[in-house]
Amino acid sequence: MNFFDEMAGVWDRTSRPDADRLGNILSILHLSEGEKVLDVGTGTGVMIPFIRERVGPYTPIVAVDSSEKMLREASWRYAGEGVHFIQADVERDRLAGRFDAIVLYSVFPHFRYPVDTIARLVTDNLCCGGRLLIAHTQGRKHLNQIHERLLSRVFSRQLLPAAEQAAQFTRVGLTVTSFGETDDYYYLLLQRVGVGHELSVSIAEAIYG
Ligand SMILES: C[S@@+](CC[C@H](N)C(=O)[O-])C[C@H]1O[C@@H](n2cnc3c(N)ncnc32)[C@H](O)[C@@H]1O
């Protein structure tokens, strides 16, 4: 069974992010009332109440996850709260719709093709001027240690320093508006800057030089 399906029933007991930290990291997106948000790798839906608080009660939120069981937990918790749940692997499946903001909280290290996947989400699913946030409420070194230990159970890449990851995105023509990391957080904020904005070089070229 998939690691996240296995963990779904106990996820909220084993992974308990602090509410202040979640709110703070999400505030980097500057969400406002009425904005349409896509929550990628929603898991049990930990970010949903924080997104809802900012976009208001009437705007639909779309929450995506590849794990059926994680998604089931999330949909139990947030039934009737205007959240549309979709089971999809964002590395393989193309998602419909454009959003003002895309949140990827604690999911980026699990992407096998991180630059391609982010580039596709930006070009296919962000509105012009929309923002995409890659975020963690733990520091890179700590996360890399956890992922190293879990490697036999779940695919995880080591996070690059945020500046290096930003440079990798920039080399393919993506716009990184800010990034940062400490021992307590890690984030990159990207923006879709224009309609028909072309990626400047191939993804492989950007990564391997
Ligand atoms: C570490 S968990 C984090 C869940 C949630 N964001 C949280 O912090 O509690 C990563 C989640 O991303 C999902 N995920 C991993 N790769 C994915 C992909 N390619 N497409 C969609 N979801 C994915 C997993 O199923 C899992 O629920």
mmCIF file of C-alpha atoms and ligand atoms in Angstrom:
data_model
loop_
_atom_site.group_PDB
_atom_site.id
_atom_site.type_symbol
_atom_site.label_atom_id
_atom_site.label_comp_id
_atom_site.label_asym_id
_atom_site.label_seq_id
_atom_site.Cartn_x
_atom_site.Cartn_y
_atom_site.Cartn_z
ATOM 1 C CA MET A 1 0.000 0.000 0.000
ATOM 2 C CA ASN A 2 1.085 3.552 -0.736
ATOM 3 C CA PHE A 3 2.828 5.166 2.277
ATOM 4 C CA PHE A 4 0.355 8.045 2.521
ATOM 5 C CA ASP A 5 -2.645 5.702 2.272
ATOM 6 C CA GLU A 6 -1.104 3.688 5.110
ATOM 7 C CA MET A 7 -0.539 6.788 7.222
ATOM 8 C CA ALA A 8 -3.873 8.518 6.558
ATOM 9 C CA GLY A 9 -5.646 7.247 9.697
ATOM 10 C CA VAL A 10 -2.875 8.363 12.056
ATOM 11 C CA TRP A 11 -1.491 11.341 10.104
ATOM 12 C CA ASP A 12 -2.913 14.034 12.355
ATOM 13 C CA ARG A 13 -1.506 12.321 15.449
ATOM 14 C CA THR A 14 1.993 11.866 14.012
ATOM 15 C CA SER A 15 2.293 15.170 12.163
ATOM 16 C CA ARG A 16 1.023 18.098 14.187
ATOM 17 C CA PRO A 17 2.042 21.428 12.708
ATOM 18 C CA ASP A 18 1.595 24.415 14.952
ATOM 19 C CA ALA A 19 -1.376 26.624 13.943
ATOM 20 C CA ASP A 20 0.651 29.849 14.207
ATOM 21 C CA ARG A 21 3.312 28.468 11.923
ATOM 22 C CA LEU A 22 0.737 27.333 9.366
ATOM 23 C CA GLY A 23 -0.937 30.742 9.411
ATOM 24 C CA ASN A 24 2.388 32.543 9.114
ATOM 25 C CA ILE A 25 3.654 30.519 6.189
ATOM 26 C CA LEU A 26 0.334 30.867 4.355
ATOM 27 C CA SER A 27 0.370 34.634 4.877
ATOM 28 C CA ILE A 28 3.261 34.805 2.367
ATOM 29 C CA LEU A 29 0.594 34.316 -0.338
ATOM 30 C CA HIS A 30 -1.403 37.406 0.734
ATOM 31 C CA LEU A 31 -4.690 35.674 -0.029
ATOM 32 C CA SER A 32 -7.706 37.892 -0.167
ATOM 33 C CA GLU A 33 -11.444 37.374 -0.039
ATOM 34 C CA GLY A 34 -12.878 35.685 -3.106
ATOM 35 C CA GLU A 35 -9.611 34.285 -4.435
ATOM 36 C CA LYS A 36 -9.756 30.802 -5.927
ATOM 37 C CA VAL A 37 -7.201 28.472 -4.326
ATOM 38 C CA LEU A 38 -5.848 25.064 -5.308
ATOM 39 C CA ASP A 39 -4.372 23.082 -2.389
ATOM 40 C CA VAL A 40 -1.992 20.464 -3.841
ATOM 41 C CA GLY A 41 -1.083 17.498 -1.623
ATOM 42 C CA THR A 42 -3.806 18.510 0.814
ATOM 43 C CA GLY A 43 -3.405 15.301 2.854
ATOM 44 C CA THR A 44 -5.985 15.382 5.640
ATOM 45 C CA GLY A 45 -6.676 19.023 4.747
ATOM 46 C CA VAL A 46 -4.466 20.737 7.314
ATOM 47 C CA MET A 47 -4.319 23.992 5.291
ATOM 48 C CA ILE A 48 -8.014 24.147 4.439
ATOM 49 C CA PRO A 49 -9.246 26.138 7.490
ATOM 50 C CA PHE A 50 -6.414 28.649 7.070
ATOM 51 C CA ILE A 51 -7.244 29.124 3.388
ATOM 52 C CA ARG A 52 -10.988 29.369 4.154
ATOM 53 C CA GLU A 53 -10.378 32.024 6.796
ATOM 54 C CA ARG A 54 -8.650 34.196 4.197
ATOM 55 C CA VAL A 55 -10.800 33.676 1.087
ATOM 56 C CA GLY A 56 -14.117 33.868 2.890
ATOM 57 C CA PRO A 57 -17.026 31.429 3.190
ATOM 58 C CA TYR A 58 -18.321 31.444 -0.375
ATOM 59 C CA THR A 59 -15.292 30.853 -2.577
ATOM 60 C CA PRO A 60 -14.804 27.232 -3.595
ATOM 61 C CA ILE A 61 -11.472 25.678 -2.645
ATOM 62 C CA VAL A 62 -10.073 22.806 -4.701
ATOM 63 C CA ALA A 63 -8.015 20.246 -2.754
ATOM 64 C CA VAL A 64 -6.007 17.602 -4.602
ATOM 65 C CA ASP A 65 -4.156 14.545 -3.395
ATOM 66 C CA SER A 66 -2.968 11.304 -4.991
ATOM 67 C CA SER A 67 -3.763 9.272 -1.866
ATOM 68 C CA GLU A 68 -7.347 8.054 -1.748
ATOM 69 C CA LYS A 69 -7.252 7.570 2.015
ATOM 70 C CA MET A 70 -5.751 10.967 2.833
ATOM 71 C CA LEU A 71 -8.403 12.533 0.660
ATOM 72 C CA ARG A 72 -11.133 10.526 2.377
ATOM 73 C CA GLU A 73 -9.966 11.840 5.781
ATOM 74 C CA ALA A 74 -9.969 15.393 4.435
ATOM 75 C CA SER A 75 -13.408 15.071 2.913
ATOM 76 C CA TRP A 76 -14.856 13.749 6.199
ATOM 77 C CA ARG A 77 -13.401 16.687 8.068
ATOM 78 C CA TYR A 78 -14.444 19.362 5.623
ATOM 79 C CA ALA A 79 -17.704 17.989 4.229
ATOM 80 C CA GLY A 80 -20.181 20.733 3.415
ATOM 81 C CA GLU A 81 -17.543 23.463 3.629
ATOM 82 C CA GLY A 82 -17.338 24.298 -0.040
ATOM 83 C CA VAL A 83 -14.235 22.229 -0.749
ATOM 84 C CA HIS A 84 -14.035 20.278 -3.975
ATOM 85 C CA PHE A 85 -11.818 17.199 -3.476
ATOM 86 C CA ILE A 86 -10.014 15.629 -6.416
ATOM 87 C CA GLN A 87 -7.897 12.504 -6.407
ATOM 88 C CA ALA A 88 -5.061 13.117 -8.869
ATOM 89 C CA ASP A 89 -1.327 12.740 -9.215
ATOM 90 C CA VAL A 90 -0.252 16.225 -10.234
ATOM 91 C CA GLU A 91 2.921 14.862 -11.812
ATOM 92 C CA ARG A 92 0.910 12.703 -14.182
ATOM 93 C CA ASP A 93 -2.595 14.119 -14.438
ATOM 94 C CA ARG A 94 -3.469 17.494 -15.907
ATOM 95 C CA LEU A 95 -5.758 19.488 -13.663
ATOM 96 C CA ALA A 96 -8.580 21.609 -15.027
ATOM 97 C CA GLY A 97 -9.151 25.203 -14.053
ATOM 98 C CA ARG A 98 -7.162 28.315 -13.244
ATOM 99 C CA PHE A 99 -6.577 29.650 -9.757
ATOM 100 C CA ASP A 100 -5.457 32.884 -8.149
ATOM 101 C CA ALA A 101 -3.185 30.899 -5.857
ATOM 102 C CA ILE A 102 -1.761 27.398 -5.569
ATOM 103 C CA VAL A 103 -0.488 26.077 -2.232
ATOM 104 C CA LEU A 104 1.956 23.175 -1.988
ATOM 105 C CA TYR A 105 2.425 22.609 1.707
ATOM 106 C CA SER A 106 4.753 19.739 2.641
ATOM 107 C CA VAL A 107 4.495 17.988 -0.708
ATOM 108 C CA PHE A 108 7.301 19.308 -2.944
ATOM 109 C CA PRO A 109 10.012 16.800 -1.797
ATOM 110 C CA HIS A 110 7.755 13.980 -2.973
ATOM 111 C CA PHE A 111 7.831 15.112 -6.602
ATOM 112 C CA ARG A 112 10.074 13.091 -8.904
ATOM 113 C CA TYR A 113 10.053 15.849 -11.554
ATOM 114 C CA PRO A 114 9.869 18.959 -9.383
ATOM 115 C CA VAL A 115 10.705 21.606 -11.984
ATOM 116 C CA ASP A 116 8.466 20.155 -14.702
ATOM 117 C CA THR A 117 5.598 19.736 -12.268
ATOM 118 C CA ILE A 118 5.804 23.269 -10.900
ATOM 119 C CA ALA A 119 6.212 24.712 -14.415
ATOM 120 C CA ARG A 120 3.089 22.868 -15.528
ATOM 121 C CA LEU A 121 1.048 23.996 -12.532
ATOM 122 C CA VAL A 122 2.104 27.608 -13.169
ATOM 123 C CA THR A 123 1.352 27.582 -16.900
ATOM 124 C CA ASP A 124 -1.778 25.397 -16.843
ATOM 125 C CA ASN A 125 -3.418 26.285 -13.555
ATOM 126 C CA LEU A 126 -2.484 29.800 -12.460
ATOM 127 C CA CYS A 127 -4.331 32.887 -13.602
ATOM 128 C CA CYS A 128 -2.175 35.669 -14.974
ATOM 129 C CA GLY A 129 -0.620 37.329 -11.917
ATOM 130 C CA GLY A 130 -1.476 34.289 -9.777
ATOM 131 C CA ARG A 131 0.934 33.017 -7.110
ATOM 132 C CA LEU A 132 2.226 29.563 -6.225
ATOM 133 C CA LEU A 133 3.656 28.839 -2.788
ATOM 134 C CA ILE A 134 5.954 25.912 -1.947
ATOM 135 C CA ALA A 135 6.088 25.811 1.830
ATOM 136 C CA HIS A 136 7.291 23.908 4.854
ATOM 137 C CA THR A 137 7.075 24.800 8.533
ATOM 138 C CA GLN A 138 10.313 22.996 9.315
ATOM 139 C CA GLY A 139 13.841 23.729 8.186
ATOM 140 C CA ARG A 140 15.479 22.045 5.197
ATOM 141 C CA LYS A 141 18.097 20.089 7.137
ATOM 142 C CA HIS A 142 15.511 18.609 9.473
ATOM 143 C CA LEU A 143 13.191 17.707 6.606
ATOM 144 C CA ASN A 144 16.026 16.150 4.627
ATOM 145 C CA GLN A 145 16.897 13.955 7.627
ATOM 146 C CA ILE A 146 13.290 12.800 7.998
ATOM 147 C CA HIS A 147 13.035 12.052 4.288
ATOM 148 C CA GLU A 148 16.362 10.193 4.298
ATOM 149 C CA ARG A 149 14.997 7.904 7.023
ATOM 150 C CA LEU A 150 11.731 7.323 5.136
ATOM 151 C CA LEU A 151 13.353 6.642 1.793
ATOM 152 C CA SER A 152 12.593 2.923 1.808
ATOM 153 C CA ARG A 153 8.884 3.666 2.414
ATOM 154 C CA VAL A 154 8.144 6.721 0.312
ATOM 155 C CA PHE A 155 9.797 8.557 -2.545
ATOM 156 C CA SER A 156 11.381 11.772 -1.245
ATOM 157 C CA ARG A 157 14.051 14.048 -2.654
ATOM 158 C CA GLN A 158 16.436 16.108 -0.583
ATOM 159 C CA LEU A 159 15.387 19.774 -0.632
ATOM 160 C CA LEU A 160 17.946 22.068 -2.247
ATOM 161 C CA PRO A 161 18.855 25.313 -0.504
ATOM 162 C CA ALA A 162 15.992 27.695 -1.323
ATOM 163 C CA ALA A 163 18.312 30.002 -3.325
ATOM 164 C CA GLU A 164 19.505 27.086 -5.449
ATOM 165 C CA GLN A 165 15.942 25.892 -6.021
ATOM 166 C CA ALA A 166 14.939 29.444 -6.985
ATOM 167 C CA ALA A 167 17.800 29.595 -9.517
ATOM 168 C CA GLN A 168 16.684 26.292 -11.022
ATOM 169 C CA PHE A 169 13.151 27.650 -11.514
ATOM 170 C CA THR A 170 14.450 30.941 -12.888
ATOM 171 C CA ARG A 171 16.578 29.137 -15.465
ATOM 172 C CA VAL A 172 13.468 27.624 -17.074
ATOM 173 C CA GLY A 173 11.768 31.019 -17.235
ATOM 174 C CA LEU A 174 9.642 30.812 -14.100
ATOM 175 C CA THR A 175 9.359 33.918 -11.952
ATOM 176 C CA VAL A 176 10.350 33.488 -8.319
ATOM 177 C CA THR A 177 9.216 36.573 -6.427
ATOM 178 C CA SER A 178 10.697 35.590 -3.084
ATOM 179 C CA PHE A 179 12.174 32.703 -1.186
ATOM 180 C CA GLY A 180 13.593 32.083 2.242
ATOM 181 C CA GLU A 181 14.584 29.509 4.780
ATOM 182 C CA THR A 182 15.545 29.222 8.429
ATOM 183 C CA ASP A 183 15.648 26.278 10.820
ATOM 184 C CA ASP A 184 11.866 26.727 11.183
ATOM 185 C CA TYR A 185 10.601 27.216 7.636
ATOM 186 C CA TYR A 186 11.348 26.927 3.961
ATOM 187 C CA TYR A 187 9.463 28.595 1.130
ATOM 188 C CA LEU A 188 9.495 29.726 -2.464
ATOM 189 C CA LEU A 189 6.875 32.045 -3.925
ATOM 190 C CA LEU A 190 6.393 32.010 -7.691
ATOM 191 C CA GLN A 191 4.161 34.133 -9.876
ATOM 192 C CA ARG A 192 2.707 33.722 -13.320
ATOM 193 C CA VAL A 193 3.773 36.942 -14.958
ATOM 194 C CA GLY A 194 2.103 36.959 -18.350
ATOM 195 C CA VAL A 195 -0.186 35.218 -20.764
ATOM 196 C CA GLY A 196 1.766 32.938 -23.071
ATOM 197 C CA HIS A 197 4.942 33.400 -21.057
ATOM 198 C CA GLU A 198 7.342 30.921 -22.603
ATOM 199 C CA LEU A 199 9.764 28.788 -20.676
ATOM 200 C CA SER A 200 13.204 29.925 -21.797
ATOM 201 C CA VAL A 201 15.225 26.715 -21.865
ATOM 202 C CA SER A 202 14.451 23.057 -21.571
ATOM 203 C CA ILE A 203 13.891 21.701 -18.096
ATOM 204 C CA ALA A 204 16.780 19.247 -18.493
ATOM 205 C CA GLU A 205 19.124 22.060 -19.543
ATOM 206 C CA ALA A 206 18.170 24.090 -16.489
ATOM 207 C CA ILE A 207 18.830 21.261 -14.112
ATOM 208 C CA TYR A 208 21.851 19.635 -15.624
ATOM 209 C CA GLY A 209 23.421 22.739 -17.220
HETATM 210 C C1 LIG B 1 3.811 14.853 3.638
HETATM 211 S S1 LIG B 1 2.122 14.720 3.160
HETATM 212 C C2 LIG B 1 1.519 16.341 3.573
HETATM 213 C C3 LIG B 1 0.035 16.427 3.617
HETATM 214 C C4 LIG B 1 -0.492 17.798 4.055
HETATM 215 N N1 LIG B 1 -0.114 18.838 3.145
HETATM 216 C C5 LIG B 1 0.019 18.066 5.455
HETATM 217 O O1 LIG B 1 0.967 18.827 5.604
HETATM 218 O O2 LIG B 1 -0.521 17.466 6.406
HETATM 219 C C6 LIG B 1 2.258 14.817 1.391
HETATM 220 C C7 LIG B 1 0.923 14.649 0.700
HETATM 221 O O3 LIG B 1 1.098 14.895 -0.690
HETATM 222 C C8 LIG B 1 0.470 13.879 -1.442
HETATM 223 N N2 LIG B 1 1.190 13.738 -2.708
HETATM 224 C C9 LIG B 1 2.463 13.302 -2.889
HETATM 225 N N3 LIG B 1 2.771 13.321 -4.191
HETATM 226 C C10 LIG B 1 1.666 13.779 -4.845
HETATM 227 C C11 LIG B 1 1.362 14.004 -6.209
HETATM 228 N N4 LIG B 1 2.254 13.754 -7.169
HETATM 229 N N5 LIG B 1 0.132 14.471 -6.541
HETATM 230 C C12 LIG B 1 -0.790 14.718 -5.567
HETATM 231 N N6 LIG B 1 -0.559 14.520 -4.249
HETATM 232 C C13 LIG B 1 0.657 14.061 -3.892
HETATM 233 C C14 LIG B 1 0.554 12.641 -0.557
HETATM 234 O O4 LIG B 1 -0.421 11.679 -0.889
HETATM 235 C C15 LIG B 1 0.372 13.229 0.826
HETATM 236 O O5 LIG B 1 -0.985 13.284 1.211
#
